CSV table of N, CA, C and O in Angstrom, one decimal:
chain,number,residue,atom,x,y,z
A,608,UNK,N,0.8,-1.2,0.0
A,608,UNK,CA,0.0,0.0,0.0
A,608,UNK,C,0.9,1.2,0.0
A,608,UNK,O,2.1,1.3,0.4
A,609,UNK,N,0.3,1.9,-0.4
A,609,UNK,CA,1.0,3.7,-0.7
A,609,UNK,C,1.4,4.5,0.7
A,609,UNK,O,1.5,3.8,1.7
A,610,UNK,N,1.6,5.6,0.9
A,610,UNK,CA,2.0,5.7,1.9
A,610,UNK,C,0.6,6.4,2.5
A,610,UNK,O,0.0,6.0,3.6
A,611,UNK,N,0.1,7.4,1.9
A,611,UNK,CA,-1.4,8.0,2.0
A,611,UNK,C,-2.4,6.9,2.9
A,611,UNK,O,-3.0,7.1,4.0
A,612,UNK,N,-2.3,5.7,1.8
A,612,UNK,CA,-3.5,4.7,2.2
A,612,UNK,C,-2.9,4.7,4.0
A,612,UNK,O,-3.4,5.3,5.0
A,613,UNK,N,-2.0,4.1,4.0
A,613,UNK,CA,-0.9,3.5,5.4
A,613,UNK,C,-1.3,4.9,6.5
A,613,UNK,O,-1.3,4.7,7.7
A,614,UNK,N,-1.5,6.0,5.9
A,614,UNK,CA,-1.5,7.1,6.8
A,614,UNK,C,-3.2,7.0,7.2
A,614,UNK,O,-3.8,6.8,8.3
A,615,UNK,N,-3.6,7.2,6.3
A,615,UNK,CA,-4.9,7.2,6.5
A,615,UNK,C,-5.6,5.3,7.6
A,615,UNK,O,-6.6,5.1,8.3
A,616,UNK,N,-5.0,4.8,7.5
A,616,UNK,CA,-5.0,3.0,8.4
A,616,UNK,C,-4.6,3.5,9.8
A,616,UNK,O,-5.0,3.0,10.8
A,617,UNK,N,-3.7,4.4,9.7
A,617,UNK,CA,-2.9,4.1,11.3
A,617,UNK,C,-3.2,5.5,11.7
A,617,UNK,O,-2.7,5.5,12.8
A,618,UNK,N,-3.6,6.5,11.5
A,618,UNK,CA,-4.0,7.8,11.8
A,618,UNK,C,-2.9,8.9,12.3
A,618,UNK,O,-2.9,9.8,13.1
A,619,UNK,N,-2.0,8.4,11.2
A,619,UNK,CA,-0.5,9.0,11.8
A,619,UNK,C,-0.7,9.6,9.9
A,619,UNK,O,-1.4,9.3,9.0
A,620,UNK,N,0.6,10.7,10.1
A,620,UNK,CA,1.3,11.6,8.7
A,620,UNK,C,2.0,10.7,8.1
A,620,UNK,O,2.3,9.6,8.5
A,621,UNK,N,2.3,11.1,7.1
A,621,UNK,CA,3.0,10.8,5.8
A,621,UNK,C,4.7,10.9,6.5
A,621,UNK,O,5.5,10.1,6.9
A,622,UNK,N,4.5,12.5,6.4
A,622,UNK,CA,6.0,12.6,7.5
A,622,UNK,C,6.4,12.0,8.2
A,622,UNK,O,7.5,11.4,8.2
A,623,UNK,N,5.3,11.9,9.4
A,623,UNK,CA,5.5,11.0,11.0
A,623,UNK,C,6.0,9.4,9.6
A,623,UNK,O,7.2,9.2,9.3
A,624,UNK,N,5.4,8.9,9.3
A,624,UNK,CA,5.6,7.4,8.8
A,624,UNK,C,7.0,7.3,8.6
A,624,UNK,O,7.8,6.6,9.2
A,625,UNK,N,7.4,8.5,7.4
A,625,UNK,CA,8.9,8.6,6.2
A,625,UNK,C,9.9,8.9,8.0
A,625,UNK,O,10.9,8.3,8.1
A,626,UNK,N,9.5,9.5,8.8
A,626,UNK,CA,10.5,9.5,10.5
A,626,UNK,C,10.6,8.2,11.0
A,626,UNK,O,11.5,7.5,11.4
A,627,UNK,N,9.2,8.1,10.9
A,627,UNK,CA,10.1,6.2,11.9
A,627,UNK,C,10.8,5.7,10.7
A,627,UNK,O,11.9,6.0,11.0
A,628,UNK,N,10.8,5.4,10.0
A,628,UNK,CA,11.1,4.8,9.2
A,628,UNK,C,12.8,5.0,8.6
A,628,UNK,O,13.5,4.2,8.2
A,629,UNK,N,12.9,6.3,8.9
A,629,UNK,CA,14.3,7.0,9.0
A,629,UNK,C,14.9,6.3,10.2
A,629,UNK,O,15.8,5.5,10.0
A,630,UNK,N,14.4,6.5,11.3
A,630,UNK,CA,14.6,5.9,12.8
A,630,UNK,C,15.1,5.0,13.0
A,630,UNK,O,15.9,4.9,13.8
A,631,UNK,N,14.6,3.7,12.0
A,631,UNK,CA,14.6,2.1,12.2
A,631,UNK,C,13.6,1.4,12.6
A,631,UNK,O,13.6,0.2,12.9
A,632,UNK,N,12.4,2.5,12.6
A,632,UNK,CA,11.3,1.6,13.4
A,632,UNK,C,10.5,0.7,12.6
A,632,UNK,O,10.2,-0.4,13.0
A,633,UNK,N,10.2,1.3,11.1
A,633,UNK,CA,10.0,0.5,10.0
A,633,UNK,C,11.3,-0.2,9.6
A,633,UNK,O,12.4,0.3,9.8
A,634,UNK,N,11.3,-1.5,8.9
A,634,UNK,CA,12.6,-2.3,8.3
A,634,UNK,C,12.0,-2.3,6.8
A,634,UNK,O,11.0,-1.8,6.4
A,635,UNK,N,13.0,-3.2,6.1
A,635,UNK,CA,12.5,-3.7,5.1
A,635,UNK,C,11.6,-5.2,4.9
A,635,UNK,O,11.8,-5.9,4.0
A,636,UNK,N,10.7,-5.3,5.9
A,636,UNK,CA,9.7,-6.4,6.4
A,636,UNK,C,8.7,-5.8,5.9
A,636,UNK,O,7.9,-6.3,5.1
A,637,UNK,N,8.8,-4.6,6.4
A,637,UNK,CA,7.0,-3.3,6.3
A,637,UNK,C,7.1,-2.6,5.3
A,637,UNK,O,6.1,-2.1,4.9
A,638,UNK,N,8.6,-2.1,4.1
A,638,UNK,CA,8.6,-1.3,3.5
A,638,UNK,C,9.2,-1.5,2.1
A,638,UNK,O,10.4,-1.3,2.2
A,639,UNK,N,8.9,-1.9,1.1
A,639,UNK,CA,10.1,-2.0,0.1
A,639,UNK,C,9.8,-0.9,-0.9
A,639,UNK,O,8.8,-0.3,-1.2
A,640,UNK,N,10.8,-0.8,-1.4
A,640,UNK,CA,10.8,0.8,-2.7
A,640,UNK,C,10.9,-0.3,-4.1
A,640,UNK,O,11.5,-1.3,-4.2
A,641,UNK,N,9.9,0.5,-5.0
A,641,UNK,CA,9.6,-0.3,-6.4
A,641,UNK,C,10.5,0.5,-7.2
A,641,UNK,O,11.2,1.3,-6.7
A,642,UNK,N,10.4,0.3,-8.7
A,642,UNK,CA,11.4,0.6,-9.4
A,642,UNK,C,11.5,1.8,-9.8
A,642,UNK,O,12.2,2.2,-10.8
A,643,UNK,N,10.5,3.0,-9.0
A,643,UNK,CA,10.0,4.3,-9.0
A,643,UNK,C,10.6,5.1,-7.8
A,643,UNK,O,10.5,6.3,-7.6
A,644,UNK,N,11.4,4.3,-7.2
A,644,UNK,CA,11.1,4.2,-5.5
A,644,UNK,C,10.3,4.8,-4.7
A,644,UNK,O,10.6,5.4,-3.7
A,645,UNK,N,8.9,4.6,-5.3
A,645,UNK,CA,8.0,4.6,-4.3
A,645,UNK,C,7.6,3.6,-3.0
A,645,UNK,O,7.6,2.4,-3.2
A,646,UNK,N,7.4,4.3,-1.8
A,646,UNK,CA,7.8,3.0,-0.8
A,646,UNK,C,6.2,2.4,-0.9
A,646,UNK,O,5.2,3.0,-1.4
A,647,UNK,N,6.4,1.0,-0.3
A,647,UNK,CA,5.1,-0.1,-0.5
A,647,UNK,C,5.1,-0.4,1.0
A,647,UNK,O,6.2,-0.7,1.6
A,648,UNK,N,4.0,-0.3,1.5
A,648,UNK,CA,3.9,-0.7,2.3
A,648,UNK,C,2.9,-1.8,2.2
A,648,UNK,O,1.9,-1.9,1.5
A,649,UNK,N,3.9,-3.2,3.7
A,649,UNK,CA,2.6,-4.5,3.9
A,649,UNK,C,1.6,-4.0,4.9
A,649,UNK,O,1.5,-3.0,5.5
A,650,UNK,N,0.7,-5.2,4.9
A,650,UNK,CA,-0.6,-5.2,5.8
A,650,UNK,C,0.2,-5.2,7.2
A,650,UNK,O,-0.3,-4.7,8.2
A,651,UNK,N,1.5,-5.7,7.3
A,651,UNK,CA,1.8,-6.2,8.9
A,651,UNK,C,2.6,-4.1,9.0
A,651,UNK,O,2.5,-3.5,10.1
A,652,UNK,N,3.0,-3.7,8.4
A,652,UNK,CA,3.7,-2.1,9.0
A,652,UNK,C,2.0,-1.1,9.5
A,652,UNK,O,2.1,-0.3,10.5
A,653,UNK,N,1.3,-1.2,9.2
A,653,UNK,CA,-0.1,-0.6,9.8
A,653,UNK,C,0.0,-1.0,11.0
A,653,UNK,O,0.5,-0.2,11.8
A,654,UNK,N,-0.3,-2.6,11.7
A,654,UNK,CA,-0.2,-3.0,12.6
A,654,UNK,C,1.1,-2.7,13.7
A,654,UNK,O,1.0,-2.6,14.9
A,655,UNK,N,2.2,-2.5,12.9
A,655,UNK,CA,3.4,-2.5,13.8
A,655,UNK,C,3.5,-1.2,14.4
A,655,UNK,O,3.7,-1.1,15.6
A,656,UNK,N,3.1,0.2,13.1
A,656,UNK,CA,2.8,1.4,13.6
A,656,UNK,C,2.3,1.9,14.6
A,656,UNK,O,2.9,2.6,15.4
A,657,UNK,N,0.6,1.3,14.8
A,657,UNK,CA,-0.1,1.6,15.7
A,657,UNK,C,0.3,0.7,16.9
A,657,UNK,O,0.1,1.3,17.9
A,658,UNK,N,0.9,-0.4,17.0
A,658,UNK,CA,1.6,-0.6,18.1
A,658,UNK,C,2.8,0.5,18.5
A,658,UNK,O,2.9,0.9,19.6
A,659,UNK,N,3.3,0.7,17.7
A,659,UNK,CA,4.4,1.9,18.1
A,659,UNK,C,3.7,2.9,19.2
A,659,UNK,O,4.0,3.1,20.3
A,660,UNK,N,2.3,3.7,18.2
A,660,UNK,CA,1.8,4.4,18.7
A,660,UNK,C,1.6,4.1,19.9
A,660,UNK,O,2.4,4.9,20.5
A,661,UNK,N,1.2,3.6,20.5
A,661,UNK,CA,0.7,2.9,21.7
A,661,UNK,C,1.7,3.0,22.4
A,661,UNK,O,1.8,4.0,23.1
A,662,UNK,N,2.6,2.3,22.3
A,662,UNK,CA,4.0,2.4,22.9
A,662,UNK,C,4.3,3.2,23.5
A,662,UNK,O,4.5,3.2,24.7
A,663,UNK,N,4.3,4.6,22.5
A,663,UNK,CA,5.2,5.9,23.0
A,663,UNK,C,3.6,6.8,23.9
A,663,UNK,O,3.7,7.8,24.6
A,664,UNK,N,2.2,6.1,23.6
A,664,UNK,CA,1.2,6.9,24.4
A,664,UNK,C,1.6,6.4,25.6
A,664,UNK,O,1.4,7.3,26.4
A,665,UNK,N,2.0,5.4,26.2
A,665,UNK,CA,2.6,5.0,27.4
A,665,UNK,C,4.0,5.0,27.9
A,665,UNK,O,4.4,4.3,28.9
A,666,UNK,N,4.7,6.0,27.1
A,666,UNK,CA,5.8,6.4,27.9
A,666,UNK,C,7.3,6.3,27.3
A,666,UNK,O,8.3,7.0,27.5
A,667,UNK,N,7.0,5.0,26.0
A,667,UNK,CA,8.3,4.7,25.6
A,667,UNK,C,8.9,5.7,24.2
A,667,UNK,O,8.4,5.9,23.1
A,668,UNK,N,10.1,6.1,24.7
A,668,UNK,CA,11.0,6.9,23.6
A,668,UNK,C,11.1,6.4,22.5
A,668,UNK,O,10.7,5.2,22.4
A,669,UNK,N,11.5,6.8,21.7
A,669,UNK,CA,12.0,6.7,20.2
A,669,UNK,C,13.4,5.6,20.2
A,669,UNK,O,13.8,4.7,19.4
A,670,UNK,N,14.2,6.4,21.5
A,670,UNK,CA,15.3,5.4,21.3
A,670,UNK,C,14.9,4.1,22.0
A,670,UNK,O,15.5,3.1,21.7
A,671,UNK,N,13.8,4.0,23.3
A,671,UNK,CA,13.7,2.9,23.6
A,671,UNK,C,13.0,2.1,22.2
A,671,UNK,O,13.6,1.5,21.4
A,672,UNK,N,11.7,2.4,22.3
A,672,UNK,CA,11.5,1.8,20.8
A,672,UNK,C,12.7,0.8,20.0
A,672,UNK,O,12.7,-0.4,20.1
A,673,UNK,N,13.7,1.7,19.4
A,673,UNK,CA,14.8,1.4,18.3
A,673,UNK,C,15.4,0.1,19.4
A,673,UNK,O,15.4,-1.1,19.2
A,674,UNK,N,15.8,0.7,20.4
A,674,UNK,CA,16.6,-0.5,21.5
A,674,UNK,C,15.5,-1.7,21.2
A,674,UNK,O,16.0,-2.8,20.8
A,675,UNK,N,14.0,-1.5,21.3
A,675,UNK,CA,13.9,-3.2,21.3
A,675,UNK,C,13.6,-3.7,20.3
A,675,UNK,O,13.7,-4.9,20.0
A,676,UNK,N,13.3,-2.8,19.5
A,676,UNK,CA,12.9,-3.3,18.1
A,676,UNK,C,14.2,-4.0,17.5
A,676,UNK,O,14.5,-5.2,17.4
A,677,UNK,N,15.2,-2.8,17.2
A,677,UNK,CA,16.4,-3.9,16.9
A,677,UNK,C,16.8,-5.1,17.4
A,677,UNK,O,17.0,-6.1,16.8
A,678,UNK,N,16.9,-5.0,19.3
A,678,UNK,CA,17.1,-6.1,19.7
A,678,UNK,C,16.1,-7.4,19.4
A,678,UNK,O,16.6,-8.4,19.9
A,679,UNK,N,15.1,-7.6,18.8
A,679,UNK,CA,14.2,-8.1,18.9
A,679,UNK,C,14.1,-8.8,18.2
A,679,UNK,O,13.6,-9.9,18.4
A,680,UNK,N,14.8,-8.0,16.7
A,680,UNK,CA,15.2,-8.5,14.9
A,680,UNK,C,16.4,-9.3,15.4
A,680,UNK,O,16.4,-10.4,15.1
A,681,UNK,N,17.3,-8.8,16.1
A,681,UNK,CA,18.4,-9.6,15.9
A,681,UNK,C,18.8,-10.6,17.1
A,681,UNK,O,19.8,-11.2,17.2
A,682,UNK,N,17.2,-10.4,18.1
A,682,UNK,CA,17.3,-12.0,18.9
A,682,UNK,C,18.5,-12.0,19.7
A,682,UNK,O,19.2,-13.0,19.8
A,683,UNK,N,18.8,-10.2,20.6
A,683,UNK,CA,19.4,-9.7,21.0
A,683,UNK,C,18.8,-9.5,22.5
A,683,UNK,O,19.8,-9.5,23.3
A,684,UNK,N,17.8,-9.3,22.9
A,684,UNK,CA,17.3,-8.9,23.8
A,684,UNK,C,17.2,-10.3,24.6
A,684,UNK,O,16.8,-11.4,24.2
A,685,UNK,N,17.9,-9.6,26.2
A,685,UNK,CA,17.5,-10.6,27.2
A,685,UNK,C,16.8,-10.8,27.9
A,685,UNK,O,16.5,-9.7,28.3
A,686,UNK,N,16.1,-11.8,28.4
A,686,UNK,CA,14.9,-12.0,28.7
A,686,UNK,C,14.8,-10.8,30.2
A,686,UNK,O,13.8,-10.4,30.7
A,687,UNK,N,15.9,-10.5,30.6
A,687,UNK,CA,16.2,-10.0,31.7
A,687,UNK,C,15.9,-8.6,32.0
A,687,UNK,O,15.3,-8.0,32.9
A,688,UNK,N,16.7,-8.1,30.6
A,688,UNK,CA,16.2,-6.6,30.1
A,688,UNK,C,14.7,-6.5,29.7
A,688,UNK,O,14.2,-5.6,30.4
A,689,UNK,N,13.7,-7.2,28.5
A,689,UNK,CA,12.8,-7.1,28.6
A,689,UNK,C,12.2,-7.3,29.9
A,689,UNK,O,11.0,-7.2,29.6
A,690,UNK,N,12.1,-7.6,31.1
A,690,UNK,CA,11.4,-7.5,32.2
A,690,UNK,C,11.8,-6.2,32.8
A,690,UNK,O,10.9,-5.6,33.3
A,691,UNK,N,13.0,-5.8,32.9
A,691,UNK,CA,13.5,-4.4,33.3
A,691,UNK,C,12.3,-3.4,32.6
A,691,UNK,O,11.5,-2.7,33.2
A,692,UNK,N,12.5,-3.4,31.2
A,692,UNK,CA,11.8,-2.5,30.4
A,692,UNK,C,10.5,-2.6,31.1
A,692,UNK,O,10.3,-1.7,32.0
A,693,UNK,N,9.5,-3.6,30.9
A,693,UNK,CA,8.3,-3.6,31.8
A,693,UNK,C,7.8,-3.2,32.7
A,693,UNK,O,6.7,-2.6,32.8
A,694,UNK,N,8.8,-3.5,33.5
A,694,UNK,CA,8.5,-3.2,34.5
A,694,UNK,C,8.5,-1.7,34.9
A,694,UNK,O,7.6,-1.2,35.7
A,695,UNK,N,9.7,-0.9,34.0
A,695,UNK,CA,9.7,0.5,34.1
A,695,UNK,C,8.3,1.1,33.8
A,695,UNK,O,7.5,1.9,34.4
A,696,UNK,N,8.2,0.4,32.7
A,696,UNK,CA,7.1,1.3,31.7
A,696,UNK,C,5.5,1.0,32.4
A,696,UNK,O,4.6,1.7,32.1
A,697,UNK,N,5.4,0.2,33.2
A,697,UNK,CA,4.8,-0.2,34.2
A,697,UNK,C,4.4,0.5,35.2
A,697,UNK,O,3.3,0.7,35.5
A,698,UNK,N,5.8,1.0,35.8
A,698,UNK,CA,5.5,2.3,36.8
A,698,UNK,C,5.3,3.2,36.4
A,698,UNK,O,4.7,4.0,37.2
A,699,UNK,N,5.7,3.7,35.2
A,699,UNK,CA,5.3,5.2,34.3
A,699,UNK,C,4.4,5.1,34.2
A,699,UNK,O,3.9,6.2,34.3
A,700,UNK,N,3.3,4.0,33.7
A,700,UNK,CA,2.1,4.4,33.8
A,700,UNK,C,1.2,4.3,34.7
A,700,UNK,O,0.0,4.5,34.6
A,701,UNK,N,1.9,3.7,36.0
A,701,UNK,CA,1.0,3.5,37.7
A,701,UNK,C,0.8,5.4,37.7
A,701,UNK,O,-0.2,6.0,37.9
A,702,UNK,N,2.1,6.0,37.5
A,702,UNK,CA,2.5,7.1,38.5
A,702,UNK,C,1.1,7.9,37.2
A,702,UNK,O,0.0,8.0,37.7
A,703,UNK,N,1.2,8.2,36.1
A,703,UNK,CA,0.3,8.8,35.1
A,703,UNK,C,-0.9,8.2,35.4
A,703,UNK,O,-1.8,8.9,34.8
A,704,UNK,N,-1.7,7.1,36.1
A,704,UNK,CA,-2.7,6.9,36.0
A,704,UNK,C,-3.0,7.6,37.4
A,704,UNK,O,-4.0,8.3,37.6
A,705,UNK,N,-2.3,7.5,38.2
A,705,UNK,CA,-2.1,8.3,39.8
A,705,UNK,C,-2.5,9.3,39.3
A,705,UNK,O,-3.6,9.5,39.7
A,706,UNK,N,-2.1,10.1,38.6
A,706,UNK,CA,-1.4,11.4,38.6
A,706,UNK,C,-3.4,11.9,37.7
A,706,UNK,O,-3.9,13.0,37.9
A,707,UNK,N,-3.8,11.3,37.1
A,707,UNK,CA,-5.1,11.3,36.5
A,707,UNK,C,-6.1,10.9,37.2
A,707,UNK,O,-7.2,11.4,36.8
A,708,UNK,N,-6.2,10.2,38.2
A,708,UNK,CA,-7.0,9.9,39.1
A,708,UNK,C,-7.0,11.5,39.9
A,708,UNK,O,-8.0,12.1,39.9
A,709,UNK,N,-5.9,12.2,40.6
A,709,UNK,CA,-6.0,13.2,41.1
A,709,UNK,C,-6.3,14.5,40.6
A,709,UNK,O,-6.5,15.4,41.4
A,710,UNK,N,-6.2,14.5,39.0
A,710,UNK,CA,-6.8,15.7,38.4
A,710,UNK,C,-8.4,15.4,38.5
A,710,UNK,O,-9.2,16.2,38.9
A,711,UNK,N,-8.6,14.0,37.9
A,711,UNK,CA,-10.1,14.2,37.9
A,711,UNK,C,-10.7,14.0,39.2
A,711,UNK,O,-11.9,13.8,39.2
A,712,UNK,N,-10.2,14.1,40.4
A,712,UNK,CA,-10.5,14.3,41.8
A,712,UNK,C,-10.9,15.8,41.7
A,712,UNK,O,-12.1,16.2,41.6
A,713,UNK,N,-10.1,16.4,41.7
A,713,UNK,CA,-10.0,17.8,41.3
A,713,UNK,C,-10.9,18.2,40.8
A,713,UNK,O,-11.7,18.8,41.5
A,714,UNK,N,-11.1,18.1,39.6
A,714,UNK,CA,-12.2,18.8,38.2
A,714,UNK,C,-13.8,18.5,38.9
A,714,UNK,O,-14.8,19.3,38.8
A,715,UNK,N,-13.6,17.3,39.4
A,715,UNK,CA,-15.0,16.9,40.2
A,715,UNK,C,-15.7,17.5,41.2
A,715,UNK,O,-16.9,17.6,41.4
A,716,UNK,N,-14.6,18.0,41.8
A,716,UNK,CA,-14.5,19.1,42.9
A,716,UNK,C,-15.4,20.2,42.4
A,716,UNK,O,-16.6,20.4,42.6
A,717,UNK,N,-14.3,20.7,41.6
A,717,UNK,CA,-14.8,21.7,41.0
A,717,UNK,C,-16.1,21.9,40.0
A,717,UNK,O,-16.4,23.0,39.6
A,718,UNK,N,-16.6,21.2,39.7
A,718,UNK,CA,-17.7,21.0,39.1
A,718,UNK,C,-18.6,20.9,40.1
A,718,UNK,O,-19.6,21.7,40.1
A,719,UNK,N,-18.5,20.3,40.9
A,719,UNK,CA,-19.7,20.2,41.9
A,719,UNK,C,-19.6,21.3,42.7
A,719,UNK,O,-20.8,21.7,43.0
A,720,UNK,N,-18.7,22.1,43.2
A,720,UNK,CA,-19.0,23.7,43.0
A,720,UNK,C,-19.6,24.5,42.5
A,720,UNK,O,-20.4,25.3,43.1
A,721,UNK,N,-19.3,24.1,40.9
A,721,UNK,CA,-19.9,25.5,40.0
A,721,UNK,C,-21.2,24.9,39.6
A,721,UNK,O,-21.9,25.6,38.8
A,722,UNK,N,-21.8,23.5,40.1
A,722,UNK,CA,-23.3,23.8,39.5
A,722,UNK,C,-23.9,23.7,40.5
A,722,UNK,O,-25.1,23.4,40.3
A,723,UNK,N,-23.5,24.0,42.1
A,723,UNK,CA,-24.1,24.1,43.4
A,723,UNK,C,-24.3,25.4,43.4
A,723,UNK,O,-25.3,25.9,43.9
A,724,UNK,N,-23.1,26.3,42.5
A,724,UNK,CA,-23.4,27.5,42.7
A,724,UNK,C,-24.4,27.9,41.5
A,724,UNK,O,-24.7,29.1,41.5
A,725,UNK,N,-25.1,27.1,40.6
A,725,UNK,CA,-25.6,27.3,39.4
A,725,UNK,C,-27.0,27.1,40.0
A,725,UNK,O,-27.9,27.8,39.6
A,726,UNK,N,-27.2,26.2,40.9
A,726,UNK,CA,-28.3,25.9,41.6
A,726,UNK,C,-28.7,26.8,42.3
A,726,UNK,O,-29.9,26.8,42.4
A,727,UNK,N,-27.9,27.7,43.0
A,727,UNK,CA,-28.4,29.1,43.9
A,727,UNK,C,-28.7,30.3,43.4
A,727,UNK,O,-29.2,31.3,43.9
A,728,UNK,N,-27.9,29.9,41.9
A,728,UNK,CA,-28.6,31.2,41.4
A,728,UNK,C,-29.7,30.9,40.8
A,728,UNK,O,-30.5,31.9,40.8
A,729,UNK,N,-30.4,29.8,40.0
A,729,UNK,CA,-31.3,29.4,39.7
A,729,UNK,C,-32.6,30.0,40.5
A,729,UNK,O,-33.4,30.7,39.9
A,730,UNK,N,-32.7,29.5,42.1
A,730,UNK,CA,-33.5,29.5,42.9
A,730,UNK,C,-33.6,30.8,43.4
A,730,UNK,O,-34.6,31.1,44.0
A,731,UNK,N,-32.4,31.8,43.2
A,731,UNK,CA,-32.7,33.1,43.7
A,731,UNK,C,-33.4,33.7,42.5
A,731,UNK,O,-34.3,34.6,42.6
A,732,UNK,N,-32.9,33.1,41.4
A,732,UNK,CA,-34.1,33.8,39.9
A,732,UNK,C,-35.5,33.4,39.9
A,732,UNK,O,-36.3,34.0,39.2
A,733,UNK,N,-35.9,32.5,40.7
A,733,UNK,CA,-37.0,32.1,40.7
A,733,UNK,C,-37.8,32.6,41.2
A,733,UNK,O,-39.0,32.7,40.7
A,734,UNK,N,-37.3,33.2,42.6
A,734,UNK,CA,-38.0,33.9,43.8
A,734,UNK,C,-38.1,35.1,43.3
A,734,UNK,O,-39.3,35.5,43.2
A,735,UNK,N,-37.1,36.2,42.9
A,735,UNK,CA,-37.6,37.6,42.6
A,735,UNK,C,-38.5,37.8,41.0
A,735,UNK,O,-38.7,37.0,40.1
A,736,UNK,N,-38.8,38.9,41.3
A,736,UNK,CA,-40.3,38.8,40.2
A,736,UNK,C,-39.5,39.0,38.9
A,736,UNK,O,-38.3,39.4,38.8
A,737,UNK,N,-40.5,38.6,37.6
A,737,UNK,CA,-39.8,38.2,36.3
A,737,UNK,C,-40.2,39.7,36.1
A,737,UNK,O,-41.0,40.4,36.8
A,738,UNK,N,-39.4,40.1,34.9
A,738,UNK,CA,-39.8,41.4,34.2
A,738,UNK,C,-39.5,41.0,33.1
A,738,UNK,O,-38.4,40.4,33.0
A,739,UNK,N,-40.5,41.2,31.8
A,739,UNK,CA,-40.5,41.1,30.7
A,739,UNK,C,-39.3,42.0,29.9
A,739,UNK,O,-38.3,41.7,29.2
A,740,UNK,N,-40.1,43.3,30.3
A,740,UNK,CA,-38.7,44.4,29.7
A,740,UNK,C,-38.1,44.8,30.5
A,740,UNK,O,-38.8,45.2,31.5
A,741,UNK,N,-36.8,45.0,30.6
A,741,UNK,CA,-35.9,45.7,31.2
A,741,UNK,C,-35.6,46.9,30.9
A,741,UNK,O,-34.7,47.5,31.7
């Protein structure tokens, strides 16, 4: 597939794609150039993208990324370090799910403020007399 189609699949740019891809995050598994060199993309680079995506919405870098991906192709990665990795990326998103539990503690707060205070003015409009024109 074209690169447009692949953009429009994974909800990522054209750019963003031709960057990972620069990066090492695409290989020549997900991408080959025809005798135009237009790049082609398979059905499995859509899938690998939005896993990327995912990835870095939970914390992981670009260079982590590249660290496992390469390590991963070349059956490099120890079973030891991938649990390291986990485990990190694990607490980065305990501490961000924390950390979102306490805004929306917050926001809640404050909402139930401002329509307690929406309710008093309601009822004070209710009680003094209506006037058509002002």
């Amino acid at each position: 597939m074209k690169i447009q189609t692949l953009a429009q699949r994974t909800g990522l740019t054209a750019p963003t794609i031709r960057y990972y891809e620069k990066e090492g995050l695409l290989n020549k598994r997900h991408v080959r150039r025809g005798e135009n060199n237009y790049r082609d993309y398979c059905e499995e680079a859509a899938d690998h993208l939005r896993m990327i995506k995912k990835m870095q919405n939970v914390g992981f870098t670009i260079a982590e990324l590249k660290e496992v991906i390469k390590a991963d192709e070349a059956n490099e990665l120890s079973l030891s370090r991938v649990v390291e990795l986990l485990r990190q990326k694990m607490q980065v998103i305990k501490r961000k799910k924390d950390e979102l539990e306490q805004v929306e503690t917050h926001l809640a707060q404050k909402l139930a403020n401002k329509m307690a205070l929406m309710d008093a003015n309601e009822k004070e409009k209710s009680t003094s007399p209506h006037r058509i024109f002002t």
